[in-house]
Short mmCIF file of C-alpha atoms in Angstrom, two decimals:
data_model
loop_
_atom_site.label_atom_id
_atom_site.label_comp_id
_atom_site.label_asym_id
_atom_site.label_seq_id
_atom_site.Cartn_x
_atom_site.Cartn_y
_atom_site.Cartn_z
CA VAL A 203 0.00 0.00 0.00
CA THR A 204 1.46 3.38 -0.96
CA THR A 205 0.89 6.60 0.93
CA PRO A 206 0.23 9.86 -0.93
CA PHE A 207 3.59 11.12 0.34
CA GLU A 208 5.43 8.48 -1.67
CA GLY A 209 4.15 10.30 -4.74
CA LEU A 210 6.40 13.22 -3.75
CA ALA A 211 9.41 11.12 -4.72
CA ASN A 212 8.00 10.76 -8.23
CA LEU A 213 7.68 14.52 -8.80
CA ASP A 214 9.74 15.96 -11.63
CA ARG A 215 12.83 17.18 -9.73
CA LEU A 216 13.74 19.61 -12.47
CA VAL A 217 10.41 21.42 -12.05
CA HIS A 218 10.02 20.87 -8.30
CA GLU A 219 13.17 22.82 -7.37
CA PRO A 220 11.77 26.12 -5.90
CA THR A 221 13.82 28.54 -7.98
CA ARG A 222 13.13 26.76 -11.24
CA LEU A 223 9.46 26.47 -10.27
CA ALA A 224 9.39 30.25 -9.81
CA ILE A 225 10.91 30.76 -13.28
CA LEU A 226 8.48 28.29 -14.87
CA THR A 227 5.54 29.90 -13.04
CA ALA A 228 6.49 33.33 -14.40
CA LEU A 229 6.97 32.01 -17.93
CA SER A 230 3.71 30.06 -17.83
CA ALA A 231 1.87 33.35 -17.13
CA CYS A 232 3.11 35.07 -20.31
CA LYS A 233 4.27 34.49 -23.88
CA SER A 234 7.87 35.43 -23.14
CA ALA A 235 9.85 37.53 -20.67
CA ASP A 236 13.28 39.11 -20.79
CA PHE A 237 16.17 38.33 -18.48
CA LEU A 238 15.82 41.53 -16.44
CA PHE A 239 12.17 40.84 -15.66
CA LEU A 240 12.91 37.26 -14.60
CA GLN A 241 15.73 38.52 -12.41
CA HIS A 242 13.42 41.01 -10.66
CA ILE A 243 10.43 38.70 -10.26
CA THR A 244 12.51 35.85 -8.81
CA GLY A 245 15.06 37.98 -6.95
CA LEU A 246 17.94 35.89 -8.32
CA THR A 247 21.42 37.02 -9.20
CA LYS A 248 22.44 37.06 -12.88
CA GLY A 249 24.63 34.00 -12.40
CA ASN A 250 21.97 31.97 -10.60
CA LEU A 251 19.28 32.85 -13.12
CA SER A 252 21.59 32.01 -16.06
CA SER A 253 22.46 28.67 -14.55
CA HIS A 254 18.83 27.70 -13.88
CA LEU A 255 17.73 28.88 -17.33
CA ALA A 256 20.54 26.83 -18.90
CA LYS A 257 19.34 23.73 -17.05
CA LEU A 258 15.76 24.31 -18.14
CA GLU A 259 16.88 24.95 -21.72
CA ALA A 260 18.99 21.78 -21.75
CA ALA A 261 15.95 19.81 -20.60
CA GLY A 262 13.91 21.33 -23.43
CA LEU A 263 11.47 23.09 -21.10
CA VAL A 264 12.50 26.64 -21.96
CA VAL A 265 13.54 28.30 -25.22
CA ILE A 266 16.12 31.10 -24.94
CA GLU A 267 16.30 33.73 -27.68
CA LYS A 268 18.85 36.50 -28.03
CA ARG A 269 17.84 39.64 -29.88
CA PHE A 270 19.38 43.03 -30.51
CA VAL A 271 17.27 45.87 -29.09
CA ASP A 272 18.72 49.41 -29.27
CA LYS A 273 22.18 47.99 -30.06
CA LYS A 274 22.07 45.88 -26.90
CA THR A 275 21.64 42.14 -26.61
CA GLN A 276 18.34 41.21 -25.02
CA THR A 277 17.84 37.69 -23.73
CA ARG A 278 14.27 36.48 -23.77
CA ALA A 279 12.93 33.22 -22.44
CA ARG A 280 9.70 31.41 -23.16
CA LEU A 281 8.25 28.05 -22.26
CA SER A 282 8.46 25.37 -24.92
CA ASP A 283 5.44 23.15 -25.54
CA ALA A 284 7.16 20.46 -23.46
CA GLY A 285 7.74 23.05 -20.71
CA ARG A 286 4.07 24.02 -20.66
CA GLU A 287 3.08 20.36 -20.48
CA ALA A 288 5.62 19.61 -17.74
CA THR A 289 4.47 22.60 -15.64
CA ALA A 290 0.80 21.69 -16.06
CA ALA A 291 1.52 18.02 -15.25
CA TYR A 292 3.48 19.09 -12.15
CA TRP A 293 0.58 21.14 -10.80
CA GLN A 294 -1.88 18.34 -11.55
CA GLU A 295 0.32 15.94 -9.64
CA MET A 296 0.64 18.39 -6.73
CA GLU A 297 -3.13 18.85 -6.64
CA ALA A 298 -3.64 15.07 -6.62
CA LEU A 299 -1.11 14.77 -3.79
CA ARG A 300 -2.85 17.51 -1.82
CA LYS A 301 -6.21 15.80 -2.19
CA GLY A 302 -4.67 12.41 -1.37
CA ALA A 303 -2.99 13.82 1.74
CA ALA A 304 -6.25 15.37 2.94
CA ARG A 305 -8.05 12.02 2.63
CA TRP A 306 -5.19 9.84 3.87
CA GLN A 307 -5.32 8.01 7.22
CA PRO A 308 -2.39 5.96 8.42
CA THR A 309 -3.10 2.21 8.38
CA GLY A 310 -4.06 0.98 11.84
CA ALA A 311 -4.79 4.48 13.07
CA LYS A 312 -7.86 4.79 15.23
CA PRO A 313 -10.53 7.09 13.84
CA GLN A 314 -10.48 10.51 15.51
CA PRO A 315 -13.32 11.00 18.01
CA ALA A 316 -15.87 13.55 16.96
CA ILE A 317 -15.46 16.87 18.74
CA GLY A 318 -18.42 18.53 20.42
CA MET B 228 9.13 29.16 -2.15
CA SER B 229 5.62 29.41 -0.72
CA LEU B 230 2.40 29.16 -2.70
CA SER B 231 1.69 32.83 -2.03
CA GLU B 232 5.08 33.72 -3.54
CA LEU B 233 4.21 31.72 -6.65
CA GLU B 234 0.81 33.44 -6.80
CA ARG B 235 2.53 36.83 -6.59
CA ILE B 236 4.86 35.85 -9.43
CA GLN B 237 2.00 34.62 -11.60
CA LEU B 238 -0.23 37.61 -10.92
CA THR B 239 2.49 40.20 -11.48
CA THR B 240 3.69 38.54 -14.68
CA ARG B 241 0.20 38.11 -16.09
CA ASN B 242 -0.74 41.73 -15.33
CA PHE B 243 2.64 43.40 -15.70
CA LYS B 244 1.40 46.06 -18.13
CA GLU B 245 -1.81 46.76 -16.18
CA LEU B 246 0.22 47.32 -13.01
CA GLN B 247 2.47 49.93 -14.66
CA GLY B 248 0.55 52.58 -12.80
CA LEU B 249 2.52 55.65 -13.84
CA ARG B 250 0.97 55.23 -17.30
CA THR B 251 -2.50 55.34 -15.75
CA ALA B 252 -1.39 58.36 -13.70
CA CYS B 253 -0.44 60.17 -16.96
CA VAL B 254 -3.91 59.47 -18.38
CA GLY B 255 -5.35 60.72 -15.07
CA LEU B 256 -3.32 63.92 -15.37
CA VAL B 257 -4.85 64.60 -18.80
CA TRP B 258 -8.38 64.16 -17.38
CA LEU B 259 -7.55 66.32 -14.37
CA MET B 260 -6.26 69.13 -16.57
CA MET B 261 -9.22 68.88 -18.93
CA GLY B 262 -11.51 69.17 -15.92
CA LEU B 263 -9.60 72.10 -14.42
CA ALA B 264 -9.84 73.98 -17.70
CA GLN B 265 -13.66 73.75 -17.53
CA VAL B 266 -14.26 74.66 -13.90
CA ASP B 267 -14.84 78.30 -13.04
CA PRO B 268 -11.80 79.20 -10.94
CA SER B 269 -13.16 82.30 -9.22
CA PRO B 270 -16.84 82.19 -8.40
CA LEU B 271 -16.41 84.99 -5.83
CA ALA B 272 -14.27 87.39 -7.86
CA SER B 273 -16.32 87.81 -10.99
CA GLU B 274 -14.27 90.68 -12.41
CA ALA B 275 -11.08 88.59 -12.22
CA ARG B 276 -12.79 85.57 -13.78
CA GLY B 277 -11.58 86.20 -17.33
CA GLY B 278 -7.89 86.51 -16.43
CA ILE B 279 -7.84 83.57 -14.01
CA GLY B 280 -9.81 81.48 -16.50
CA LYS B 281 -7.13 82.10 -19.13
CA LEU B 282 -4.39 81.23 -16.62
CA THR B 283 -6.19 78.01 -15.66
CA SER B 284 -6.56 77.06 -19.32
CA SER B 285 -2.85 77.70 -19.92
CA VAL B 286 -1.82 75.64 -16.87
CA ALA B 287 -4.22 72.88 -17.95
CA GLY B 288 -2.77 72.95 -21.47
CA LEU B 289 0.76 72.69 -20.05
CA GLY B 290 -0.38 69.78 -17.86
CA VAL B 291 -1.75 67.93 -20.88
CA VAL B 292 1.50 68.54 -22.81
CA LEU B 293 3.48 67.33 -19.78
CA ALA B 294 1.38 64.15 -19.56
CA LEU B 295 1.81 63.46 -23.29
CA PHE B 296 5.56 64.10 -22.94
CA LEU B 297 5.85 61.76 -19.94
CA PHE B 298 3.74 58.89 -21.27
CA PRO B 299 6.30 57.31 -23.67
CA ARG B 300 9.11 57.98 -21.17
CA VAL B 301 7.20 56.15 -18.45
CA LYS B 302 6.90 53.13 -20.74
CA ALA B 303 10.66 53.25 -21.35
CA TYR B 304 11.29 53.62 -17.60
CA TYR B 305 9.41 50.44 -16.82
CA ARG B 306 11.23 48.53 -19.55
CA ARG B 307 14.62 49.81 -18.37
CA THR B 308 13.94 49.20 -14.67
CA PHE B 309 11.89 46.00 -14.54
CA GLY B 310 12.36 44.46 -17.97
CA ASP B 311 9.80 43.44 -20.50
CA VAL B 312 7.05 40.84 -20.71
CA GLU B 313 5.21 39.78 -23.82
CA GLN B 314 1.78 39.04 -22.49
CA SER B 315 -0.28 36.21 -23.84
CA SER B 316 -2.37 37.88 -26.58
CA ARG B 317 -5.21 35.42 -26.03
CA SER B 318 -5.56 36.30 -22.34
CA SER B 319 -5.32 40.10 -22.81
CA ARG B 320 -7.79 40.03 -25.73
CA LYS B 321 -10.17 37.88 -23.70
CA SER B 322 -9.76 40.22 -20.73
CA MET B 323 -10.55 43.33 -22.79
CA ALA B 324 -13.52 41.67 -24.49
CA ALA B 325 -14.88 40.64 -21.09
CA PHE B 326 -14.51 44.22 -19.85
CA TRP B 327 -16.41 45.78 -22.75
CA VAL B 328 -19.16 43.19 -22.49
CA ALA B 329 -19.38 43.94 -18.75
CA ALA B 330 -19.39 47.72 -19.38
CA VAL B 331 -22.19 47.50 -21.96
CA LEU B 332 -24.20 45.20 -19.67
CA LEU B 333 -23.69 47.62 -16.78
CA VAL B 334 -24.88 50.59 -18.87
CA LEU B 335 -27.92 48.62 -20.06
CA ALA B 336 -28.64 47.52 -16.49
CA ALA B 337 -28.35 51.14 -15.30
CA ALA B 338 -30.74 52.20 -18.07
CA TYR B 339 -33.13 49.38 -17.12
CA VAL B 340 -33.32 50.37 -13.46
CA GLY B 341 -33.79 53.99 -14.42
CA LEU B 342 -30.33 55.26 -13.46
CA LEU B 343 -29.75 56.35 -17.05
CA PRO B 344 -32.76 57.28 -19.16
CA MET B 345 -32.43 55.27 -22.38
CA GLY B 346 -33.91 58.00 -24.58
CA ARG B 347 -31.26 60.54 -23.57
CA LEU B 348 -28.39 58.08 -23.43
CA LEU B 349 -26.49 59.79 -26.22
CA THR B 350 -27.07 63.38 -25.19
CA LEU B 351 -24.05 65.25 -23.87
CA LEU B 352 -25.41 65.24 -20.32
CA GLU B 353 -25.81 61.48 -20.30
CA ILE B 354 -22.41 60.90 -21.89
CA SER B 355 -20.85 62.92 -19.07
CA ARG B 356 -22.64 60.58 -16.65
CA LEU B 357 -21.44 57.56 -18.59
CA LEU B 358 -17.77 58.50 -18.21
CA PRO B 359 -17.45 57.86 -14.46
CA LEU B 360 -19.57 54.74 -14.90
CA VAL B 361 -17.21 53.37 -17.56
CA PHE B 362 -14.03 54.30 -15.65
CA GLY B 363 -15.49 53.09 -12.35
CA SER B 364 -16.61 49.75 -13.76
CA ALA B 365 -13.19 49.34 -15.44
CA MET B 366 -11.49 49.80 -12.05
CA ILE B 367 -13.82 47.35 -10.32
CA TYR B 368 -13.44 44.87 -13.19
CA HIS B 369 -9.64 45.08 -13.03
CA TRP B 370 -9.77 44.46 -9.30
CA PHE B 371 -11.67 41.23 -10.01
CA VAL B 372 -9.26 40.28 -12.83
CA LEU B 373 -6.26 40.96 -10.58
CA GLY B 374 -7.45 38.31 -8.16
CA ARG B 375 -9.51 40.46 -5.74
CA LEU B 376 -6.41 41.03 -3.66
CA PRO B 377 -6.94 43.06 -0.47
CA GLU B 378 -3.73 44.96 -1.31
CA LEU B 379 -5.42 46.25 -4.48
CA SER B 380 -8.80 47.01 -2.86
CA TYR B 381 -8.24 50.73 -3.49
CA ARG B 382 -9.35 49.92 -7.07
CA LEU B 383 -12.66 48.68 -5.71
CA ALA B 384 -13.03 51.77 -3.50
CA LEU B 385 -12.17 54.26 -6.28
CA GLY B 386 -14.28 52.36 -8.81
CA SER B 387 -17.24 52.41 -6.45
CA LEU B 388 -16.72 56.15 -5.92
CA LEU B 389 -16.88 56.76 -9.68
CA VAL B 390 -19.92 54.51 -10.17
CA GLY B 391 -21.53 56.37 -7.26
CA LEU B 392 -20.71 59.67 -8.97
CA ALA B 393 -22.52 58.46 -12.09
CA SER B 394 -25.67 57.96 -10.07
CA ARG B 395 -25.76 61.55 -8.78
CA SER B 396 -28.76 63.67 -9.70
CA PRO B 397 -28.68 65.07 -13.27
CA ARG B 398 -29.42 68.56 -11.89
CA TRP B 399 -26.16 68.56 -10.02
CA LEU B 400 -24.30 67.50 -13.17
CA ALA B 401 -26.21 69.99 -15.30
CA GLY B 402 -24.61 72.90 -13.39
CA PRO B 403 -21.97 75.02 -15.16
CA ASP B 404 -19.09 73.14 -13.49
CA GLY B 405 -20.65 69.67 -13.48
CA GLN B 406 -18.72 68.26 -16.43
CA GLY B 407 -15.43 69.77 -15.21
CA VAL B 408 -15.89 68.40 -11.68
CA ILE B 409 -16.59 64.92 -13.09
CA GLU B 410 -13.40 65.05 -15.16
CA ILE B 411 -11.41 66.26 -12.13
CA VAL B 412 -12.72 63.38 -10.02
CA ILE B 413 -11.96 60.89 -12.83
CA GLY B 414 -8.45 62.35 -13.19
CA LEU B 415 -7.75 62.25 -9.45
CA SER B 416 -9.09 58.70 -9.19
CA LEU B 417 -6.94 57.51 -12.09
CA MET B 418 -3.86 59.24 -10.67
CA THR B 419 -4.43 57.75 -7.21
CA ALA B 420 -5.06 54.25 -8.60
CA GLY B 421 -2.03 54.59 -10.89
CA LEU B 422 0.33 55.67 -8.12
CA LEU B 423 -0.88 52.87 -5.82
CA ASP B 424 -0.53 50.33 -8.67
CA HIS B 425 3.01 51.56 -9.20
CA LEU B 426 3.83 51.12 -5.51
CA TYR B 427 2.40 47.59 -5.60
CA LEU B 428 4.51 46.74 -8.65
CA VAL B 429 7.66 48.16 -7.07
CA ARG B 430 7.04 46.12 -3.91
CA SER B 431 6.33 43.01 -5.96
CA MET B 432 9.40 43.38 -8.21
CA ARG B 433 11.96 43.31 -5.43
CA PRO B 434 15.53 44.04 -6.45
CA PRO B 435 17.60 41.07 -7.54
CA ALA B 436 19.78 39.58 -4.84
CA THR B 437 23.33 40.86 -4.76
CA PRO B 438 26.16 38.29 -4.96
CA ALA B 439 26.77 38.83 -1.20
CA GLN B 440 23.13 38.03 -0.41
CA ALA B 441 23.28 34.99 -2.70
CA ALA B 442 26.38 33.73 -0.84
CA GLU B 443 24.63 34.28 2.49
CA LEU B 444 21.62 32.37 1.23
CA ALA B 445 23.82 29.51 0.06
CA SER B 446 25.46 29.27 3.49
CA ASN B 447 22.12 29.52 5.32
CA PRO B 448 19.31 28.22 3.09
CA ARG B 449 16.63 29.06 5.67
CA ALA B 450 17.49 32.74 5.64
CA GLU B 451 15.41 35.01 3.42
CA HIS B 452 17.73 36.63 0.90
CA ARG B 453 15.41 39.57 0.44
CA SER B 454 14.39 42.00 3.09
#
């Protein structure tokens, strides 16, 4: 018999990591966002954000584009189709876990007496 | 990363352009100046009325020019300071369509209950009453769209004020300064909402962590790296 908490181990680690989840959440709420925005909304340093974006890009969840705007390079990121699916699947899984945890009672546990 | 943090990220990203309140404040400034230009500045000093009226019109004109000058710069300021987001066209189009449907329904409902006489709906007097109704309902609608957050409840309060203004007696609005006063109230409401939106955005877009803060966070993962 599995407990709902064992499902936590099956969560996509790449998405579940809090910083990457914050980046994916921001990108799932828009078409694309530039590097400066992502830095502000997540509060990450340039190095940290670059490293997390590189990991997400390598996994095919995020697409990075570099453009020239006013003679300056602008880095924009957007979710790939796989990224959108992975983020949606993650939240579905979390919701299922939440519901499972609310219903779950340890085996052999005595039912709680009614209060009042 | 708490759920409320993720909600903040999602809400701010989805409504990044709507929360750029200094743009709304510029639009409010135009309405304020248009209203000031119409209101009689010196009801007690009738002989000075002409001169002061001209001065008010000039100041109002300068205010409008200032707002038009600032508007594109404000847009650039937001892009330079907080970056840029390309919002999902489907969601913004859907949002705008929902607003206009809601606005038309509200006007029809107001006409139905007798707040706005249908026959005179397109006369100048009724249009002046429609303005606060449209701006007020837009503010209330945006408050709903932005997740009915208590932090943004000033939109609900200002929106209700404008909708309330639309329901004032037509005699009061028919006075010589009625139209000007309405535009002043609309302008002040938009400026207030804009400035408060801006403050919310600034609080929400906290500055990126410095390398020192990042190092501190790495050594003590439980510590918040942002004040």
